[in-house]
PDB file as gemmi writes it, atoms N, CA and C in Angstrom:
CRYST1    1.000    1.000    1.000  90.00  90.00  90.00 P 1                      
ATOM      1  N   MET A   1      39.361 -37.650  99.974  1.00  0.00           N  
ATOM      2  CA  MET A   1      39.977 -38.810 100.117  1.00  0.00           C  
ATOM      3  C   MET A   1      41.362 -39.055 100.784  1.00  0.00           C  
ATOM      4  N   HIS A   2      41.817 -40.632 100.223  1.00  0.00           N  
ATOM      5  CA  HIS A   2      43.027 -40.503 100.354  1.00  0.00           C  
ATOM      6  C   HIS A   2      44.188 -41.488  99.553  1.00  0.00           C  
ATOM      7  N   PRO A   3      44.289 -40.180  98.663  1.00  0.00           N  
ATOM      8  CA  PRO A   3      45.172 -41.490  97.730  1.00  0.00           C  
ATOM      9  C   PRO A   3      46.209 -42.445  97.262  1.00  0.00           C  
ATOM     10  N   LEU A   4      46.273 -43.078  96.810  1.00  0.00           N  
ATOM     11  CA  LEU A   4      46.936 -44.696  97.867  1.00  0.00           C  
ATOM     12  C   LEU A   4      47.541 -45.381  96.101  1.00  0.00           C  
ATOM     13  N   VAL A   5      48.720 -45.234  96.774  1.00  0.00           N  
ATOM     14  CA  VAL A   5      50.038 -46.057  95.682  1.00  0.00           C  
ATOM     15  C   VAL A   5      50.150 -47.336  95.725  1.00  0.00           C  
ATOM     16  N   PHE A   6      49.366 -48.374  94.986  1.00  0.00           N  
ATOM     17  CA  PHE A   6      49.400 -50.144  94.428  1.00  0.00           C  
ATOM     18  C   PHE A   6      50.097 -50.411  94.232  1.00  0.00           C  
ATOM     19  N   ALA A   7      50.616 -51.727  95.301  1.00  0.00           N  
ATOM     20  CA  ALA A   7      51.899 -52.394  94.291  1.00  0.00           C  
ATOM     21  C   ALA A   7      51.559 -53.388  93.426  1.00  0.00           C  
ATOM     22  N   ASP A   8      52.060 -53.950  92.769  1.00  0.00           N  
ATOM     23  CA  ASP A   8      51.296 -55.112  92.226  1.00  0.00           C  
ATOM     24  C   ASP A   8      51.270 -56.324  92.833  1.00  0.00           C  
ATOM     25  N   ASP A   9      51.965 -56.858  94.330  1.00  0.00           N  
ATOM     26  CA  ASP A   9      50.657 -57.726  95.401  1.00  0.00           C  
ATOM     27  C   ASP A   9      50.261 -57.150  95.725  1.00  0.00           C  
ATOM     28  N   GLY A  10      49.511 -55.636  95.123  1.00  0.00           N  
ATOM     29  CA  GLY A  10      48.031 -55.106  95.716  1.00  0.00           C  
ATOM     30  C   GLY A  10      47.928 -55.029  97.056  1.00  0.00           C  
ATOM     31  N   SER A  11      49.022 -54.920  97.206  1.00  0.00           N  
ATOM     32  CA  SER A  11      49.067 -53.926  98.861  1.00  0.00           C  
ATOM     33  C   SER A  11      49.411 -52.349  98.521  1.00  0.00           C  
ATOM     34  N   ALA A  12      50.006 -51.196  99.238  1.00  0.00           N  
ATOM     35  CA  ALA A  12      49.508 -49.794  98.800  1.00  0.00           C  
ATOM     36  C   ALA A  12      50.668 -49.497 100.110  1.00  0.00           C  
ATOM     37  N   VAL A  13      50.773 -48.051  99.825  1.00  0.00           N  
ATOM     38  CA  VAL A  13      50.708 -47.181 100.126  1.00  0.00           C  
ATOM     39  C   VAL A  13      51.002 -45.551 100.143  1.00  0.00           C  
ATOM     40  N   GLN A  14      50.157 -45.079 101.649  1.00  0.00           N  
ATOM     41  CA  GLN A  14      49.956 -44.188 101.799  1.00  0.00           C  
ATOM     42  C   GLN A  14      50.688 -42.506 101.982  1.00  0.00           C  
ATOM     43  N   ALA A  15      50.551 -40.761 101.687  1.00  0.00           N  
ATOM     44  CA  ALA A  15      51.622 -41.048 102.320  1.00  0.00           C  
ATOM     45  C   ALA A  15      51.122 -40.236 104.294  1.00  0.00           C  
ATOM     46  N   SER A  16      52.613 -40.051 104.226  1.00  0.00           N  
ATOM     47  CA  SER A  16      52.212 -39.056 105.363  1.00  0.00           C  
ATOM     48  C   SER A  16      52.537 -37.800 105.900  1.00  0.00           C  
ATOM     49  N   PRO A  17      52.827 -36.905 107.139  1.00  0.00           N  
ATOM     50  CA  PRO A  17      53.665 -36.259 107.618  1.00  0.00           C  
ATOM     51  C   PRO A  17      54.867 -35.967 107.200  1.00  0.00           C  
ATOM     52  N   GLU A  18      55.465 -37.306 107.808  1.00  0.00           N  
ATOM     53  CA  GLU A  18      56.101 -37.890 107.972  1.00  0.00           C  
ATOM     54  C   GLU A  18      57.115 -37.903 106.600  1.00  0.00           C  
ATOM     55  N   GLN A  19      58.002 -37.214 105.883  1.00  0.00           N  
ATOM     56  CA  GLN A  19      57.224 -38.353 104.570  1.00  0.00           C  
ATOM     57  C   GLN A  19      58.151 -39.516 104.084  1.00  0.00           C  
ATOM     58  N   GLN A  20      59.609 -39.756 104.864  1.00  0.00           N  
ATOM     59  CA  GLN A  20      59.977 -40.790 104.661  1.00  0.00           C  
ATOM     60  C   GLN A  20      59.421 -42.153 104.864  1.00  0.00           C  
ATOM     61  N   ARG A  21      58.790 -42.009 105.924  1.00  0.00           N  
ATOM     62  CA  ARG A  21      57.884 -43.016 106.773  1.00  0.00           C  
ATOM     63  C   ARG A  21      56.302 -43.416 106.578  1.00  0.00           C  
ATOM     64  N   PRO A  22      56.126 -43.127 104.890  1.00  0.00           N  
ATOM     65  CA  PRO A  22      54.378 -43.701 104.049  1.00  0.00           C  
ATOM     66  C   PRO A  22      53.626 -44.281 105.479  1.00  0.00           C  
ATOM     67  N   PHE A  23      52.321 -44.987 105.398  1.00  0.00           N  
ATOM     68  CA  PHE A  23      51.447 -45.920 106.014  1.00  0.00           C  
ATOM     69  C   PHE A  23      52.017 -46.702 104.560  1.00  0.00           C  
ATOM     70  N   THR A  24      51.651 -47.846 105.120  1.00  0.00           N  
ATOM     71  CA  THR A  24      51.540 -48.779 104.503  1.00  0.00           C  
ATOM     72  C   THR A  24      49.874 -50.691 104.981  1.00  0.00           C  
ATOM     73  N   TYR A  25      49.470 -49.946 104.019  1.00  0.00           N  
ATOM     74  CA  TYR A  25      48.436 -51.366 104.148  1.00  0.00           C  
ATOM     75  C   TYR A  25      48.854 -52.049 103.330  1.00  0.00           C  
ATOM     76  N   PRO A  26      48.997 -53.617 103.618  1.00  0.00           N  
ATOM     77  CA  PRO A  26      48.486 -55.087 103.201  1.00  0.00           C  
ATOM     78  C   PRO A  26      47.723 -55.549 102.174  1.00  0.00           C  
ATOM     79  N   CYS A  27      48.228 -56.025 101.127  1.00  0.00           N  
ATOM     80  CA  CYS A  27      47.351 -56.561 100.703  1.00  0.00           C  
ATOM     81  C   CYS A  27      45.617 -56.840 101.239  1.00  0.00           C  
ATOM     82  N   SER A  28      45.906 -57.859 102.446  1.00  0.00           N  
ATOM     83  CA  SER A  28      44.771 -58.712 103.038  1.00  0.00           C  
ATOM     84  C   SER A  28      44.165 -57.441 103.341  1.00  0.00           C  
ATOM     85  N   CYS A  29      44.020 -55.447 103.686  1.00  0.00           N  
ATOM     86  CA  CYS A  29      43.230 -55.627 104.273  1.00  0.00           C  
ATOM     87  C   CYS A  29      42.424 -53.930 103.468  1.00  0.00           C  
ATOM     88  N   PHE A  30      42.350 -54.694 101.470  1.00  0.00           N  
ATOM     89  CA  PHE A  30      41.395 -54.515 100.619  1.00  0.00           C  
ATOM     90  C   PHE A  30      40.245 -54.973 100.956  1.00  0.00           C  
ATOM     91  N   VAL A  31      38.616 -54.454 100.181  1.00  0.00           N  
ATOM     92  CA  VAL A  31      38.132 -55.450  99.617  1.00  0.00           C  
ATOM     93  C   VAL A  31      37.359 -54.675  98.302  1.00  0.00           C  
ATOM     94  N   THR A  32      36.962 -55.760  97.419  1.00  0.00           N  
ATOM     95  CA  THR A  32      35.916 -54.620  96.046  1.00  0.00           C  
ATOM     96  C   THR A  32      34.257 -54.022  96.961  1.00  0.00           C  
ATOM     97  N   GLY A  33      34.074 -53.481  96.467  1.00  0.00           N  
ATOM     98  CA  GLY A  33      32.650 -52.247  96.253  1.00  0.00           C  
ATOM     99  C   GLY A  33      32.030 -51.698  94.882  1.00  0.00           C  
ATOM    100  N   THR A  34      31.068 -51.397  95.120  1.00  0.00           N  
ATOM    101  CA  THR A  34      30.332 -50.798  93.577  1.00  0.00           C  
ATOM    102  C   THR A  34      29.849 -49.179  94.746  1.00  0.00           C  
ATOM    103  N   ILE A  35      30.516 -48.451  93.736  1.00  0.00           N  
ATOM    104  CA  ILE A  35      29.499 -46.642  93.806  1.00  0.00           C  
ATOM    105  C   ILE A  35      29.023 -46.577  92.041  1.00  0.00           C  
ATOM    106  N   LYS A  36      27.944 -46.466  91.991  1.00  0.00           N  
ATOM    107  CA  LYS A  36      27.103 -45.643  91.282  1.00  0.00           C  
ATOM    108  C   LYS A  36      27.632 -47.706  89.985  1.00  0.00           C  
ATOM    109  N   ARG A  37      27.308 -48.488  89.713  1.00  0.00           N  
ATOM    110  CA  ARG A  37      27.854 -49.899  89.415  1.00  0.00           C  
ATOM    111  C   ARG A  37      29.888 -49.749  88.903  1.00  0.00           C  
ATOM    112  N   THR A  38      29.951 -48.994  89.391  1.00  0.00           N  
ATOM    113  CA  THR A  38      31.596 -48.783  88.644  1.00  0.00           C  
ATOM    114  C   THR A  38      32.716 -49.927  90.220  1.00  0.00           C  
ATOM    115  N   SER A  39      33.391 -50.995  89.670  1.00  0.00           N  
ATOM    116  CA  SER A  39      33.569 -52.036  90.961  1.00  0.00           C  
ATOM    117  C   SER A  39      35.179 -50.546  91.328  1.00  0.00           C  
ATOM    118  N   THR A  40      35.865 -50.684  93.045  1.00  0.00           N  
ATOM    119  CA  THR A  40      35.854 -49.821  93.364  1.00  0.00           C  
ATOM    120  C   THR A  40      36.828 -50.723  94.993  1.00  0.00           C  
ATOM    121  N   ARG A  41      37.416 -50.310  95.296  1.00  0.00           N  
ATOM    122  CA  ARG A  41      38.678 -50.458  95.673  1.00  0.00           C  
ATOM    123  C   ARG A  41      38.910 -50.324  97.111  1.00  0.00           C  
ATOM    124  N   ASP A  42      38.485 -50.458  98.626  1.00  0.00           N  
ATOM    125  CA  ASP A  42      38.254 -50.068  99.638  1.00  0.00           C  
ATOM    126  C   ASP A  42      39.058 -50.357 100.594  1.00  0.00           C  
ATOM    127  N   THR A  43      39.118 -50.503 101.917  1.00  0.00           N  
ATOM    128  CA  THR A  43      39.468 -50.995 103.262  1.00  0.00           C  
ATOM    129  C   THR A  43      38.456 -50.925 104.427  1.00  0.00           C  
ATOM    130  N   SER A  44      39.088 -52.526 104.340  1.00  0.00           N  
ATOM    131  CA  SER A  44      38.129 -53.261 106.365  1.00  0.00           C  
ATOM    132  C   SER A  44      38.357 -53.117 106.550  1.00  0.00           C  
ATOM    133  N   ARG A  45      38.313 -52.723 107.832  1.00  0.00           N  
ATOM    134  CA  ARG A  45      38.636 -52.689 108.882  1.00  0.00           C  
ATOM    135  C   ARG A  45      38.371 -53.754 109.745  1.00  0.00           C  
ATOM    136  N   ARG A  46      38.173 -54.489 109.451  1.00  0.00           N  
ATOM    137  CA  ARG A  46      38.037 -55.808 110.015  1.00  0.00           C  
ATOM    138  C   ARG A  46      39.803 -56.395 109.475  1.00  0.00           C  
ATOM    139  N   ASN A  47      39.652 -56.514 108.192  1.00  0.00           N  
ATOM    140  CA  ASN A  47      41.007 -56.993 107.647  1.00  0.00           C  
ATOM    141  C   ASN A  47      41.566 -56.290 108.289  1.00  0.00           C  
ATOM    142  N   CYS A  48      41.842 -54.586 108.295  1.00  0.00           N  
ATOM    143  CA  CYS A  48      43.227 -54.592 108.578  1.00  0.00           C  
ATOM    144  C   CYS A  48      43.202 -54.408 110.383  1.00  0.00           C  
ATOM    145  N   ALA A  49      43.010 -54.244 110.603  1.00  0.00           N  
ATOM    146  CA  ALA A  49      42.931 -54.510 112.408  1.00  0.00           C  
ATOM    147  C   ALA A  49      43.265 -56.168 112.672  1.00  0.00           C  
ATOM    148  N   ALA A  50      42.865 -56.998 111.882  1.00  0.00           N  
ATOM    149  CA  ALA A  50      43.837 -58.517 112.169  1.00  0.00           C  
ATOM    150  C   ALA A  50      45.472 -58.371 111.109  1.00  0.00           C  
ATOM    151  N   SER A  51      45.261 -57.610 110.946  1.00  0.00           N  
ATOM    152  CA  SER A  51      46.987 -57.751 109.922  1.00  0.00           C  
ATOM    153  C   SER A  51      47.563 -57.748 111.066  1.00  0.00           C  
ATOM    154  N   SER A  52      48.908 -58.485 110.851  1.00  0.00           N  
ATOM    155  CA  SER A  52      50.399 -57.089 111.913  1.00  0.00           C  
ATOM    156  C   SER A  52      50.909 -57.267 109.961  1.00  0.00           C  
ATOM    157  N   GLY A  53      51.481 -56.164 109.817  1.00  0.00           N  
ATOM    158  CA  GLY A  53      52.698 -55.446 109.008  1.00  0.00           C  
ATOM    159  C   GLY A  53      53.185 -55.209 109.157  1.00  0.00           C  
ATOM    160  N   ALA A  54      53.907 -54.506 108.498  1.00  0.00           N  
ATOM    161  CA  ALA A  54      55.529 -53.799 108.936  1.00  0.00           C  
ATOM    162  C   ALA A  54      55.539 -52.387 109.788  1.00  0.00           C  
ATOM    163  N   PRO A  55      56.297 -51.834 110.113  1.00  0.00           N  
ATOM    164  CA  PRO A  55      56.059 -50.878 110.796  1.00  0.00           C  
ATOM    165  C   PRO A  55      55.372 -49.967 110.425  1.00  0.00           C  
ATOM    166  N   ARG A  56      54.339 -48.633 110.938  1.00  0.00           N  
ATOM    167  CA  ARG A  56      53.411 -47.935 110.636  1.00  0.00           C  
ATOM    168  C   ARG A  56      52.661 -48.610 109.166  1.00  0.00           C  
ATOM    169  N   THR A  57      51.942 -49.543 109.676  1.00  0.00           N  
ATOM    170  CA  THR A  57      50.962 -50.288 108.576  1.00  0.00           C  
ATOM    171  C   THR A  57      49.936 -49.509 109.391  1.00  0.00           C  
ATOM    172  N   PHE A  58      48.667 -49.156 108.534  1.00  0.00           N  
ATOM    173  CA  PHE A  58      47.535 -48.216 109.095  1.00  0.00           C  
ATOM    174  C   PHE A  58      46.939 -48.740 110.533  1.00  0.00           C  
ATOM    175  N   ASP A  59      46.691 -48.550 111.011  1.00  0.00           N  
ATOM    176  CA  ASP A  59      45.908 -49.021 111.890  1.00  0.00           C  
ATOM    177  C   ASP A  59      44.224 -48.315 112.257  1.00  0.00           C  
ATOM    178  N   PRO A  60      42.920 -49.571 112.197  1.00  0.00           N  
ATOM    179  CA  PRO A  60      42.440 -48.211 111.948  1.00  0.00           C  
ATOM    180  C   PRO A  60      40.947 -47.556 113.661  1.00  0.00           C  
ATOM    181  N   ALA A  61      42.411 -49.006 114.037  1.00  0.00           N  
ATOM    182  CA  ALA A  61      41.366 -48.813 115.840  1.00  0.00           C  
ATOM    183  C   ALA A  61      41.737 -47.236 116.280  1.00  0.00           C  
TER     184      ALA A  61                                                      
END                                                                             
C-alpha cells in the first residue's frame, strides 16, 4: 500500500524519498472501485498518463 493524503478537491499527495518533494496526483487520476462490497478509490493508469500536472506528478509509465 502507498498511503495518500487527499485534498478537498480530490487530488492527493504521497510521500517520496525526497521529503520536500512529494508525489502529487491530480483528481483526474482516480477511479472508484469496490473490494468486498466496500467502495474504494484507486488510480487509473490511463487517467494519470493523460494528465499533465505539477512537477513530480506521478507517472505510472
